[in-house]
Short mmCIF file of C-alpha atoms and ligand atoms in Angstrom, two decimals:
data_model
loop_
_atom_site.label_atom_id
_atom_site.label_comp_id
_atom_site.label_asym_id
_atom_site.label_seq_id
_atom_site.Cartn_x
_atom_site.Cartn_y
_atom_site.Cartn_z
CA MET A 1 -20.06 18.92 -7.46
CA PRO A 2 -19.53 22.59 -7.41
CA ALA A 3 -15.82 23.96 -6.31
CA GLN A 4 -17.05 25.40 -3.06
CA ILE A 5 -19.16 23.88 -0.69
CA ASP A 6 -20.38 23.72 2.92
CA GLN A 7 -18.06 21.06 4.20
CA ALA A 8 -19.89 21.14 7.12
CA ALA A 9 -23.09 20.54 5.92
CA TYR A 10 -21.64 17.62 2.94
CA TRP A 11 -20.54 15.51 5.58
CA ASP A 12 -23.81 15.40 7.54
CA ARG A 13 -25.52 14.86 4.13
CA ALA A 14 -22.95 11.91 4.03
CA ARG A 15 -23.64 10.28 6.92
CA ALA A 16 -27.50 10.30 6.33
CA VAL A 17 -26.91 8.08 3.50
CA VAL A 18 -23.61 6.52 3.60
CA PRO A 19 -22.29 4.94 7.55
CA ARG A 20 -20.11 7.01 8.92
CA GLY A 21 -20.16 9.18 5.41
CA VAL A 22 -17.44 7.21 3.99
CA SER A 23 -17.05 4.03 2.20
CA SER A 24 -13.78 3.17 3.21
CA GLY A 25 -12.67 2.84 6.82
CA HIS A 26 -9.41 5.41 6.91
CA ARG A 27 -11.57 8.03 5.23
CA VAL A 28 -12.81 9.28 8.36
CA GLY A 29 -10.83 12.16 10.68
CA TRP A 30 -10.96 14.88 8.29
CA ASP A 31 -13.53 18.17 8.57
CA GLN A 32 -12.76 18.45 4.88
CA VAL A 33 -14.24 17.37 1.55
CA MET A 34 -11.97 17.16 -1.29
CA VAL A 35 -13.57 18.89 -4.46
CA ARG A 36 -10.38 19.20 -6.63
CA ALA A 37 -6.94 17.18 -7.38
CA GLU A 38 -4.43 18.03 -9.53
CA GLY A 39 -0.84 17.08 -9.64
CA ALA A 40 0.63 17.03 -6.05
CA HIS A 41 -2.54 18.88 -4.36
CA VAL A 42 -6.11 18.79 -3.65
CA TRP A 43 -8.54 21.55 -3.06
CA ASP A 44 -11.06 21.46 -0.37
CA GLY A 45 -14.53 22.56 -0.21
CA SER A 46 -13.38 26.47 0.75
CA GLY A 47 -10.92 26.17 -2.16
CA LYS A 48 -8.01 25.61 0.41
CA ARG A 49 -5.24 24.11 -1.19
CA TYR A 50 -3.27 21.20 0.01
CA VAL A 51 0.22 19.25 -0.80
CA ASP A 52 -1.15 15.91 -0.72
CA TYR A 53 1.24 13.29 0.73
CA LEU A 54 -1.80 10.80 1.24
CA LEU A 55 -2.35 10.53 -2.57
CA SER A 56 -5.38 7.88 -2.06
CA TRP A 57 -2.75 5.57 -0.08
CA GLY A 58 -0.80 4.59 -3.01
CA PRO A 59 -2.12 4.59 -6.24
CA ILE A 60 -1.20 8.01 -7.31
CA VAL A 61 2.48 8.15 -8.24
CA LEU A 62 2.61 10.43 -11.49
CA GLY A 63 0.25 12.79 -9.70
CA HIS A 64 -3.52 13.61 -10.05
CA CYS A 65 -5.71 13.24 -13.05
CA ASP A 66 -2.62 13.07 -15.00
CA PRO A 67 -3.41 14.23 -18.32
CA ARG A 68 -1.26 11.80 -20.10
CA VAL A 69 -3.09 8.83 -18.38
CA ASN A 70 -7.08 10.46 -18.22
CA GLN A 71 -6.02 11.06 -22.18
CA ALA A 72 -5.14 7.53 -22.64
CA VAL A 73 -8.36 6.50 -21.08
CA THR A 74 -10.61 8.55 -22.80
CA ASP A 75 -8.94 6.79 -25.96
CA ALA A 76 -9.29 3.68 -25.10
CA MET A 77 -13.10 4.15 -23.58
CA ALA A 78 -14.13 5.32 -27.11
CA VAL A 79 -13.10 2.35 -28.84
CA CYS A 80 -13.91 -0.61 -26.73
CA ASP A 81 -15.26 -0.87 -23.18
CA LEU A 82 -15.72 -4.21 -21.00
CA THR A 83 -17.01 -7.14 -23.44
CA GLY A 84 -16.49 -10.70 -21.18
CA ILE A 85 -14.87 -12.38 -23.91
CA GLY A 86 -11.25 -13.47 -24.29
CA PRO A 87 -8.38 -11.17 -23.30
CA GLN A 88 -9.62 -7.83 -23.18
CA TYR A 89 -8.99 -4.53 -24.63
CA GLY A 90 -5.35 -3.51 -23.64
CA GLU A 91 -4.68 -6.61 -21.73
CA VAL A 92 -2.05 -8.31 -23.42
CA GLU A 93 0.12 -5.23 -23.51
CA VAL A 94 -0.14 -4.61 -19.80
CA ALA A 95 0.72 -8.39 -19.04
CA GLU A 96 3.83 -8.22 -21.13
CA ILE A 97 5.20 -4.90 -19.54
CA ILE A 98 4.60 -6.54 -15.96
CA CYS A 99 6.58 -9.80 -16.95
CA SER A 100 9.40 -7.79 -18.25
CA VAL A 101 10.00 -5.69 -15.21
CA MET A 102 8.77 -7.69 -12.23
CA PRO A 103 11.35 -10.69 -11.48
CA CYS A 104 9.04 -13.39 -10.45
CA ALA A 105 6.28 -12.64 -13.52
CA ASP A 106 6.11 -15.15 -16.04
CA ARG A 107 2.20 -14.68 -16.34
CA VAL A 108 -0.07 -12.17 -15.01
CA ALA A 109 -3.84 -12.32 -13.74
CA PHE A 110 -5.55 -8.98 -13.07
CA CYS A 111 -8.44 -8.08 -10.62
CA THR A 112 -9.99 -4.67 -9.54
CA SER A 113 -8.30 -4.52 -6.06
CA GLY A 114 -5.69 -5.49 -3.61
CA THR A 115 -8.17 -7.56 -1.73
CA ASP A 116 -8.61 -9.46 -4.38
CA ALA A 117 -5.21 -10.28 -5.34
CA THR A 118 -4.15 -11.20 -1.63
CA MET A 119 -6.83 -13.56 -1.61
CA HIS A 120 -6.78 -15.24 -5.31
CA ALA A 121 -2.66 -15.36 -4.27
CA ALA A 122 -3.85 -17.54 -1.27
CA HIS A 123 -6.19 -19.15 -2.82
CA LEU A 124 -3.41 -20.36 -5.59
CA ALA A 125 -0.66 -20.75 -3.20
CA ARG A 126 -3.37 -23.73 -1.52
CA ALA A 127 -4.60 -25.36 -4.89
CA ALA A 128 -0.96 -25.60 -5.65
CA THR A 129 0.03 -27.34 -2.47
CA GLY A 130 -3.25 -28.80 -1.33
CA ARG A 131 -2.50 -27.30 2.16
CA ARG A 132 -4.54 -24.57 4.40
CA LYS A 133 -2.14 -22.90 6.81
CA MET A 134 -0.23 -19.68 5.79
CA ILE A 135 1.77 -17.80 7.96
CA LYS A 136 1.68 -13.83 8.07
CA PHE A 137 3.01 -11.21 10.20
CA HIS A 138 2.05 -9.37 13.08
CA GLY A 139 0.26 -5.88 12.15
CA SER A 140 0.59 -6.46 8.08
CA TYR A 141 -2.09 -5.82 6.01
CA HIS A 142 -3.31 -7.49 3.10
CA GLY A 143 -7.05 -6.44 2.61
CA TRP A 144 -10.17 -7.93 3.80
CA SER A 145 -10.40 -11.32 2.62
CA ASP A 146 -10.55 -13.82 5.56
CA VAL A 147 -8.19 -15.83 4.44
CA VAL A 148 -5.57 -12.60 5.55
CA ALA A 149 -7.66 -10.50 7.78
CA VAL A 150 -6.29 -11.04 11.10
CA GLY A 151 -3.78 -10.31 12.94
CA SER A 152 -3.30 -6.48 11.91
CA ALA A 153 -6.56 -5.28 13.83
CA ARG A 154 -5.25 -1.38 14.35
CA ALA A 155 -7.83 0.85 15.77
CA ASP A 156 -7.95 -0.54 19.42
CA SER A 157 -4.48 -2.45 19.50
CA THR A 158 -1.80 -1.78 22.42
CA PRO A 159 2.00 -2.87 22.29
CA GLU A 160 0.58 -5.86 25.01
CA SER A 161 -2.38 -6.63 22.87
CA PRO A 162 -2.53 -10.32 21.51
CA MET A 163 -1.94 -10.88 17.87
CA GLU A 164 -4.18 -13.63 17.20
CA THR A 165 -7.55 -11.73 16.92
CA PRO A 166 -9.67 -11.03 13.48
CA ASN A 167 -8.99 -7.54 12.28
CA GLY A 168 -12.71 -6.64 12.60
CA GLY A 169 -16.38 -8.22 13.15
CA GLY A 170 -17.96 -10.06 11.04
CA LEU A 171 -14.54 -12.19 9.91
CA HIS A 172 -14.72 -15.53 10.10
CA PRO A 173 -12.71 -16.15 13.95
CA ASP A 174 -12.06 -19.79 12.27
CA SER A 175 -9.51 -18.15 9.80
CA LEU A 176 -7.50 -17.67 12.94
CA ALA A 177 -6.59 -21.57 12.74
CA ASP A 178 -4.90 -21.61 9.36
CA ILE A 179 -3.05 -18.37 10.17
CA ILE A 180 0.22 -18.68 11.83
CA LEU A 181 1.47 -14.71 13.43
CA VAL A 182 5.03 -14.17 13.86
CA GLU A 183 6.39 -10.60 14.46
CA TRP A 184 7.84 -8.67 11.85
CA ASN A 185 11.77 -9.71 11.85
CA ASP A 186 11.74 -12.63 14.01
CA GLU A 187 13.65 -14.99 12.45
CA VAL A 188 13.35 -17.66 15.37
CA GLY A 189 9.70 -17.09 15.42
CA VAL A 190 9.51 -17.56 11.71
CA LYS A 191 11.83 -20.90 11.90
CA ALA A 192 9.80 -21.96 14.45
CA ALA A 193 6.65 -21.88 12.92
CA PHE A 194 7.64 -24.15 9.83
CA ALA A 195 9.75 -26.39 12.06
CA GLU A 196 6.33 -26.96 13.86
CA HIS A 197 4.16 -27.13 10.49
CA GLY A 198 5.89 -27.57 7.93
CA PRO A 199 4.50 -29.87 6.00
CA ASP A 200 0.95 -27.90 6.21
CA ILE A 201 2.34 -24.60 5.26
CA ALA A 202 0.60 -23.70 2.02
CA ALA A 203 2.51 -19.98 1.92
CA LEU A 204 4.30 -17.40 3.90
CA ILE A 205 2.97 -13.72 2.58
CA CYS A 206 4.58 -10.76 3.38
CA GLU A 207 5.75 -6.85 2.58
CA PRO A 208 8.95 -7.43 1.41
CA TYR A 209 9.24 -4.10 2.67
CA ILE A 210 6.32 -3.37 5.41
CA HIS A 211 4.18 -0.30 4.67
CA SER A 212 1.18 -1.35 7.21
CA PHE A 213 2.65 0.23 10.17
CA GLY A 214 4.73 3.09 8.41
CA CYS A 215 8.12 1.71 6.94
CA VAL A 216 9.73 -1.17 8.45
CA PRO A 217 12.33 -2.77 6.35
CA ALA A 218 13.07 -6.59 6.56
CA LYS A 219 16.88 -6.82 8.66
CA PRO A 220 19.69 -7.79 6.62
CA GLY A 221 19.42 -11.56 5.39
CA PHE A 222 15.55 -11.77 6.96
CA LEU A 223 13.99 -11.75 3.80
CA GLU A 224 16.63 -14.43 1.90
CA MET A 225 16.04 -16.73 4.96
CA LEU A 226 12.51 -16.36 4.11
CA ARG A 227 12.94 -17.45 0.70
CA GLU A 228 14.82 -19.99 1.94
CA GLN A 229 12.30 -21.62 4.65
CA CYS A 230 9.75 -21.68 2.09
CA THR A 231 11.88 -23.42 -0.59
CA ALA A 232 13.20 -26.27 1.85
CA ASN A 233 9.38 -26.59 3.33
CA SER A 234 8.01 -26.72 -0.51
CA SER A 235 5.45 -23.36 0.98
CA VAL A 236 4.60 -20.68 -1.83
CA LEU A 237 6.48 -17.22 -0.65
CA ILE A 238 3.91 -14.42 -2.07
CA PHE A 239 5.32 -10.95 -1.42
CA ASP A 240 2.43 -8.32 -1.23
CA GLU A 241 3.58 -5.47 -3.23
CA ILE A 242 0.58 -3.61 -3.36
CA LYS A 243 2.39 -0.78 -2.11
CA THR A 244 5.86 -0.97 -3.07
CA GLY A 245 5.12 -2.47 -6.42
CA PHE A 246 5.42 0.21 -9.45
CA ARG A 247 6.40 2.68 -6.67
CA SER A 248 9.65 1.55 -4.74
CA ALA A 249 10.85 0.45 -8.43
CA ILE A 250 8.84 -0.04 -11.39
CA GLY A 251 9.84 -3.97 -10.89
CA GLY A 252 8.26 -3.72 -7.21
CA TYR A 253 10.77 -4.00 -4.00
CA GLN A 254 11.78 -7.70 -5.71
CA SER A 255 14.17 -5.98 -8.04
CA ILE A 256 15.97 -3.97 -5.50
CA CYS A 257 16.12 -6.72 -2.70
CA GLY A 258 16.89 -9.95 -5.15
CA VAL A 259 14.73 -11.82 -3.38
CA THR A 260 12.12 -13.33 -5.70
CA PRO A 261 8.81 -14.99 -4.49
CA ASP A 262 7.04 -17.07 -5.99
CA LEU A 263 3.85 -15.00 -6.48
CA THR A 264 3.22 -11.05 -6.01
CA ALA A 265 -0.14 -9.24 -5.60
CA PHE A 266 -0.05 -6.07 -7.05
CA GLY A 267 -2.26 -2.91 -7.26
CA LYS A 268 -2.08 0.74 -6.64
CA ALA A 269 0.45 2.61 -8.45
CA VAL A 270 0.32 0.40 -11.40
CA ALA A 271 -2.57 2.22 -13.05
CA ASN A 272 -1.81 5.95 -11.34
CA GLY A 273 -5.33 5.67 -9.53
CA PHE A 274 -7.58 3.46 -11.74
CA ALA A 275 -8.68 0.25 -10.22
CA LEU A 276 -6.13 -2.44 -11.22
CA ALA A 277 -4.50 -5.20 -9.23
CA GLY A 278 -3.50 -8.57 -9.87
CA VAL A 279 -1.54 -11.57 -9.42
CA ALA A 280 1.95 -11.95 -10.99
CA GLY A 281 3.94 -15.70 -10.57
CA SER A 282 5.99 -18.28 -12.13
CA GLU A 283 4.57 -20.40 -15.17
CA ALA A 284 4.18 -23.55 -12.84
CA LEU A 285 2.23 -21.20 -10.16
CA MET A 286 0.29 -19.60 -12.30
CA GLY A 287 -0.86 -22.63 -14.19
CA TYR A 288 -3.14 -23.53 -10.69
CA LEU A 289 -5.24 -20.89 -12.48
CA GLY A 290 -8.29 -22.97 -13.93
CA ALA A 291 -11.32 -22.64 -13.41
CA TYR A 292 -14.67 -24.36 -11.31
CA THR A 293 -12.61 -27.29 -10.89
CA GLY A 294 -12.11 -28.91 -7.64
CA ASP A 295 -8.16 -28.82 -8.03
CA ARG A 296 -7.35 -25.44 -9.53
CA ALA A 297 -7.81 -21.73 -8.06
CA THR A 298 -10.34 -19.47 -9.93
CA ILE A 299 -9.73 -16.42 -10.76
CA ASP A 300 -13.20 -14.55 -11.75
CA GLY A 301 -14.61 -11.03 -12.16
CA THR A 302 -16.69 -8.95 -14.13
CA TYR A 303 -14.28 -6.24 -14.00
CA ASN A 304 -11.11 -7.75 -14.18
CA ALA A 305 -9.13 -6.01 -16.58
CA ALA A 306 -11.29 -3.43 -17.37
CA PRO A 307 -9.84 -1.71 -20.40
CA TYR A 308 -10.20 1.71 -18.81
CA ALA A 309 -7.78 0.48 -16.18
CA LEU A 310 -5.78 -1.32 -18.59
CA ALA A 311 -4.76 1.94 -20.76
CA ALA A 312 -4.36 3.95 -17.64
CA ALA A 313 -1.94 1.01 -16.65
CA LYS A 314 -0.36 0.92 -19.91
CA LYS A 315 0.53 4.55 -19.96
CA THR A 316 1.17 4.73 -16.40
CA LEU A 317 4.22 2.23 -16.80
CA GLU A 318 5.39 3.52 -20.05
CA ILE A 319 5.86 6.88 -18.38
CA MET A 320 7.87 4.97 -15.76
CA GLN A 321 10.05 3.20 -18.60
CA THR A 322 10.97 6.47 -20.42
CA GLU A 323 11.12 9.35 -17.91
CA ASP A 324 12.79 10.12 -14.95
CA VAL A 325 9.96 9.10 -12.72
CA PHE A 326 12.24 6.68 -9.91
CA GLU A 327 15.14 9.45 -9.90
CA ARG A 328 12.03 12.21 -9.18
CA LEU A 329 10.56 9.89 -6.36
CA TYR A 330 13.55 9.47 -4.45
CA TYR A 331 15.34 12.72 -4.92
CA CYS A 332 11.87 14.14 -3.10
CA GLY A 333 11.57 11.63 -0.56
CA ASP A 334 14.95 12.44 0.18
CA ARG A 335 14.73 15.72 0.54
CA VAL A 336 11.23 15.47 2.76
CA ARG A 337 12.94 13.03 5.01
CA ALA A 338 16.18 14.95 5.91
CA GLY A 339 14.21 18.52 6.31
CA LEU A 340 11.27 16.83 8.35
CA GLN A 341 13.95 15.00 10.79
CA ALA A 342 15.63 18.22 11.09
CA ALA A 343 12.63 20.32 11.90
CA ALA A 344 11.69 17.71 14.74
CA TYR A 345 15.43 17.57 16.03
CA ALA A 346 15.22 21.60 15.79
CA ALA A 347 12.58 21.46 18.24
CA GLY A 348 13.80 18.66 20.25
CA ILE A 349 11.02 16.09 19.78
CA PRO A 350 12.00 13.26 19.89
CA VAL A 351 10.82 11.68 16.25
CA SER A 352 12.29 9.40 13.72
CA VAL A 353 11.60 10.11 10.20
CA VAL A 354 12.12 6.86 7.73
CA GLY A 355 11.40 5.34 4.75
CA LEU A 356 12.20 4.52 1.15
CA GLY A 357 11.99 6.22 -1.82
CA SER A 358 8.99 8.07 -2.10
CA GLU A 359 7.47 6.93 1.33
CA TRP A 360 8.21 7.69 4.87
CA ALA A 361 6.87 7.53 8.24
CA VAL A 362 7.19 10.14 10.97
CA TYR A 363 7.22 8.04 14.53
CA PHE A 364 6.84 9.99 17.49
CA GLN A 365 9.81 8.08 19.43
CA PRO A 366 13.52 8.38 19.62
CA THR A 367 14.34 5.16 17.31
CA ALA A 368 12.29 3.66 14.62
CA PRO A 369 10.23 0.47 15.05
CA THR A 370 11.41 -3.11 13.87
CA ASN A 371 8.42 -4.76 13.86
CA PHE A 372 4.24 -3.83 14.96
CA ARG A 373 4.37 -3.71 18.78
CA GLU A 374 7.70 -1.26 18.76
CA ALA A 375 5.36 0.76 16.18
CA LEU A 376 2.57 0.98 18.59
CA ARG A 377 4.98 2.53 20.95
CA SER A 378 4.96 5.73 19.26
CA ASP A 379 3.30 8.80 20.81
CA GLY A 380 -0.12 8.89 19.11
CA ALA A 381 -1.25 11.83 20.79
CA THR A 382 1.65 13.87 20.13
CA TYR A 383 1.10 12.90 16.51
CA MET A 384 -2.50 13.85 16.47
CA LYS A 385 -1.43 17.57 17.55
CA TRP A 386 1.36 17.76 14.87
CA HIS A 387 -0.95 16.13 12.24
CA ALA A 388 -3.66 18.90 12.99
CA LEU A 389 -1.27 22.14 12.80
CA MET A 390 0.20 20.23 9.49
CA VAL A 391 -3.24 20.59 8.02
CA GLU A 392 -4.02 23.94 8.66
CA GLY A 393 -0.55 24.50 6.85
CA GLY A 394 -1.78 23.16 3.80
CA ILE A 395 0.00 19.68 4.33
CA ILE A 396 -2.13 16.47 3.94
CA GLN A 397 -0.92 13.57 6.00
CA PRO A 398 -2.58 10.36 7.44
CA ALA A 399 -5.27 11.10 10.16
CA PHE A 400 -3.70 8.33 12.42
CA PRO A 401 -0.59 7.76 13.94
CA ASN A 402 1.97 5.41 12.24
CA GLY A 403 0.63 5.46 8.50
CA ASP A 404 2.98 6.01 5.74
CA ARG A 405 3.11 8.71 3.60
CA ARG A 406 4.27 9.46 0.27
CA LEU A 407 5.19 11.91 -2.60
CA CYS A 408 4.48 11.67 -6.44
CA ALA A 409 6.20 12.41 -9.30
CA ALA A 410 4.62 15.88 -9.74
CA THR A 411 5.98 16.95 -6.16
CA SER A 412 7.99 20.27 -6.83
CA ASP A 413 10.66 21.33 -4.95
CA GLU A 414 8.63 24.62 -3.84
CA ASP A 415 5.75 22.02 -2.36
CA ILE A 416 8.54 20.19 -0.02
CA ASP A 417 9.94 23.74 0.54
CA LEU A 418 6.62 24.48 2.18
CA THR A 419 6.08 21.07 3.82
CA ILE A 420 9.48 21.72 5.54
CA GLU A 421 8.58 25.47 6.41
CA VAL A 422 5.27 24.40 7.86
CA ALA A 423 6.89 20.93 9.77
CA TYR A 424 9.39 23.38 11.59
CA LYS A 425 6.50 25.49 13.22
CA ALA A 426 4.21 22.62 13.68
CA PHE A 427 6.90 20.82 15.91
CA ALA A 428 8.05 24.23 17.45
CA ALA A 429 4.14 24.71 18.70
CA ILE A 430 3.79 21.47 20.01
CA ALA A 431 7.54 21.26 21.69
N1 PMP B 1 -2.12 -4.70 0.92
C1 PMP B 1 -1.50 -3.82 1.12
C2 PMP B 1 -0.20 -3.77 1.59
C3 PMP B 1 -2.36 -2.68 1.39
O1 PMP B 1 -1.68 -1.76 1.58
C4 PMP B 1 -3.60 -2.63 0.97
C5 PMP B 1 -3.97 -1.26 0.70
N2 PMP B 1 -3.95 -0.37 1.53
C6 PMP B 1 -4.29 -4.07 0.51
C7 PMP B 1 -3.30 -4.95 0.51
C8 PMP B 1 -5.45 -4.02 -0.28
O2 PMP B 1 -5.43 -3.25 -0.92
P1 PMP B 1 -7.49 -2.64 -1.62
O3 PMP B 1 -7.33 -1.53 -0.69
O4 PMP B 1 -6.87 -2.34 -2.92
O5 PMP B 1 -8.16 -3.66 -1.48
#
């Protein structure tokens, strides 16, 4: 692809051969076509450079096209590719690191996407308990398998919408029969669900720190209560750490909050952009992974544990273990949050900037939401005006309200200075 292209024409070409021009739902809403990425930056087809705070929704944690990671992948590719026989090249080494850093991990199995990982975690929980129902939280996204893709429809949701809906067309409406939806941070709702359905509940799945609709922590004691309820009811506690894993801390948010789930679905930042995901958990539970029998869950995939992705993961995790990656992510995150909040305040716009480490959300409402319904009360129209001005100023953020955004270890102080400067102007312009 050339370094400079006619972006409108390229979108037209894309729409002629790919529905809506994209192969992933949220890639619309842009006029740009990105033709280059390096470190904290992406360049569009006109040659314009942007500071990237989308980072492909999470995988890019060190920086785009990190040369150390790419070299490790090239080195691995030169030796061995997929064989489909036994442990794949590099699999043991990455599993060993994950087992050493993630509290719940005695065993790890790999797949290729977060959708795979949460689906396998659900299958595992059902196989281990012999039960069908799962509890999940309103607005929480866990990928597109029918077992979890309910209760977090976004585009057409309002604060008043019912939560008992599939996330899109074509999903099996009967999936809803086995999912109990509760509002995030609703302790009474969780306890009521267990009181009513306890013996049928295979698992409760949640992001331990919600990024599905921005950045919404659990209230004090909430995660501990989830742990207690799952243990008391012999249900499996699944943490979806696809965004928090290897980003909030190398061991995931579970290593910060001190609550250990039975199973963890991970992905994204583990391999700095290469397609690797997986399920980690206790020896007993992971033992329910077998193959092709009636009482064991199966994990099976041609591209599972691909050596290229494993090489990327090994290098990414080694860099995290030997360099001050997390200090950098937290320092930069704190700077951006403080700067954006001050910029909104200076313009007199009611905005709440909240987040953790490298991740933050910019809610166009005076107080930070504690659940999905509250998040939906943000002023989306004003957000979109602000977003357009930020893009004009060279700052990439989600092209819809309430999305989480994040930085990478390659983000520089100059990038942050620029971001804050552009934000002051953008907030002032919409005030
Ligand atoms: N769970 C969470 C919390 C996610 O953020 C995502 C992706 N944004 C997924 C699951 C699905 O992951 P993938 O896109 O890799 O299928």
